[in-house]
Amino acid sequence: MIHARVLGAVLVLGALALAGCSQGTIAPAASSAAAAPSTAPSETAGTTAPVPPKFAGGVTVALVRQLSSGDYFEQWLAGAQAEAKVLNVKLELSSGDGNNDKQALNLEQAVQRKADAIIVDHGFADTVQPAIKKAVAAGIPLVAFDVEPGTPEAVLITQDNHKIAEQGLAQLKADTGGSGEVVYVYVAGFAPLDQRNETWTQFKKDNPGIKQVAQIGVVNSSTASAVADQAKAALQANPGVKAIFAPYDEFAKGAALAVKELGLQDKIKIYGADVSTADIGVMTEPNSPWAATSATDPSNVGRVAVRAAALLVAGEKVERTLTVPPALITQKQLRDGGITGIEQLIRAVPGLRTPEVAKVPWAASS
Ligand code: SR1
C-alpha cells in the first residue's frame, strides 16, 4: 500500500522535500501555499489510512469560482492550493471574475472535461445549477461553497452565514444599546449575503429601536472603493447614523474609508464580516471605526473544500452539509492581544481551525 507520507514525499514535494521531511510527517506545501497558515491541519503529524490508488496517479479537481479578487477570495485560494499539494490533487482553476455567464461556461467545460470532482465557489443559483445538475448526472462529485447547488447530491460547505450576521449584530446591539440609525451594506443574489440579510431583516423586527436609514452596496473588482463612495453619500445625507452593518470585509473596508474621510470616527462604528491580515490592520489602526467582525479563516475553508472533494473522489462518505463555524473578533480583542496578522489570530482563536471537518483519513492530521 502507498501511504501519504511516501506519496507526499515522492509525488508532491520531490527530492528536496524528501530531504526536508522529518519523523515521517509530511512537510508543508511550498510556493503558492505561502499565504496559507503554516500550522494548517493537514501539515501536522500522524498518517494512518492507506492512500487510495487513484491519488497516486493524480486527481484533477476543477475549482470554478465566481469571484477571485479581494482578501477573502485570495486567502481561500491559498488554502485550497496548499491542501491540494498535500493531497496530490491538481486544481484546475477558473474564475468568472464576477461574470456569471463566464462562470457557468467554465463549469460546463469542467463537466465536459470530466474532472474527477468539481468545487463550485460562489455563484448565482440560476446560472450554476443547470451545469451542477449535468455534473451530478455524469457522476462527477460536486462540492458547493456558498452557493445553493439545487441538488441533494452535492456537498454544501457553509460558514453559517446566519451566525456571521448574528454575531456582528449582537455586538452592534450591545454597543448601541439597541437603538439608533444604521446604514446597511448589501447586494442581493450572493447566497452568503442573502443569508446574512435574512438575519438582518429579523434583527430589525426584533429591535424596533434600530432604524435602517440607507441601504448601499456594490460587488465588483473594486468593491471597497465603490462602497466607500456610496457610504460617504449615505452618511452625508443621514448625519444621525451611529452604526454601519457591512457583512463582507470589502464592504467594511469601504465603510471604514468613508467614515475616516468624513472624520466621523468618534460617532460611527462598523460591524463587518470576514478577516484578513489587512482587515486586522484596518480594525486596529488608531481611531478605527471598525469595531467587530464575525469570521472564519478563509484559508481553512479553502482547505476544507479540497478535502471534501478528495473524499468524494475516493468514494468516502461525506456529510451533505459541512459547516465551518465563524468566531466574533472584536477590535478590543485584537488590540488587547497585540494581534497584527491572521496567523496570530488563529493561535489566539483555535476554533478557527477545523481539522475534523472533512478529515481525510489517509492524510496527516493534527
Ligand atoms: C460577495 S460574497 C462575499 C462573501 O463571500 C464569502 O462567503 C465571504 O464570507 C464574503 O463575505
mmCIF file of C-alpha atoms and ligand atoms in Angstrom, residues 66-67 72-73 122 145-146 159 161 164 190 192-193 196 219 247-249 251 273-274, ligand 1:
data_model
loop_
_atom_site.group_PDB
_atom_site.id
_atom_site.type_symbol
_atom_site.label_atom_id
_atom_site.label_comp_id
_atom_site.label_asym_id
_atom_site.label_seq_id
_atom_site.Cartn_x
_atom_site.Cartn_y
_atom_site.Cartn_z
ATOM 1 C CA GLN A 66 -17.447 33.327 -9.390
ATOM 2 C CA LEU A 67 -15.100 35.875 -7.822
ATOM 3 C CA TYR A 72 -11.208 36.777 1.291
ATOM 4 C CA PHE A 73 -11.013 35.053 -2.069
ATOM 5 C CA HIS A 122 -19.949 31.061 -5.042
ATOM 6 C CA PHE A 145 -19.294 26.575 -1.318
ATOM 7 C CA ASP A 146 -21.581 29.484 -0.532
ATOM 8 C CA GLN A 159 -19.634 29.285 7.110
ATOM 9 C CA ASN A 161 -23.957 32.913 7.392
ATOM 10 C CA ILE A 164 -21.979 35.502 10.995
ATOM 11 C CA PHE A 190 -24.916 36.157 -3.418
ATOM 12 C CA PRO A 192 -23.871 34.329 1.853
ATOM 13 C CA LEU A 193 -25.091 37.913 1.646
ATOM 14 C CA ARG A 196 -26.922 37.350 6.315
ATOM 15 C CA VAL A 219 -19.778 43.937 -5.666
ATOM 16 C CA PRO A 247 -21.190 41.994 6.499
ATOM 17 C CA TYR A 248 -18.383 41.396 3.948
ATOM 18 C CA ASP A 249 -14.853 42.634 4.552
ATOM 19 C CA PHE A 251 -17.872 46.378 2.407
ATOM 20 C CA ALA A 273 -17.685 40.035 8.367
ATOM 21 C CA ASP A 274 -14.523 38.160 7.330
HETATM 22 C C1 SR1 B 1 -19.829 38.637 -2.448
HETATM 23 S S1 SR1 B 1 -19.974 37.376 -1.315
HETATM 24 C C2 SR1 B 1 -18.765 37.752 -0.160
HETATM 25 C C3 SR1 B 1 -18.711 36.749 0.934
HETATM 26 O O1 SR1 B 1 -18.360 35.510 0.426
HETATM 27 C C4 SR1 B 1 -17.744 34.749 1.451
HETATM 28 O O2 SR1 B 1 -18.733 33.988 1.998
HETATM 29 C C5 SR1 B 1 -17.181 35.717 2.422
HETATM 30 O O3 SR1 B 1 -17.524 35.441 3.738
HETATM 31 C C6 SR1 B 1 -17.669 37.062 1.955
HETATM 32 O O4 SR1 B 1 -18.202 37.852 2.978
#
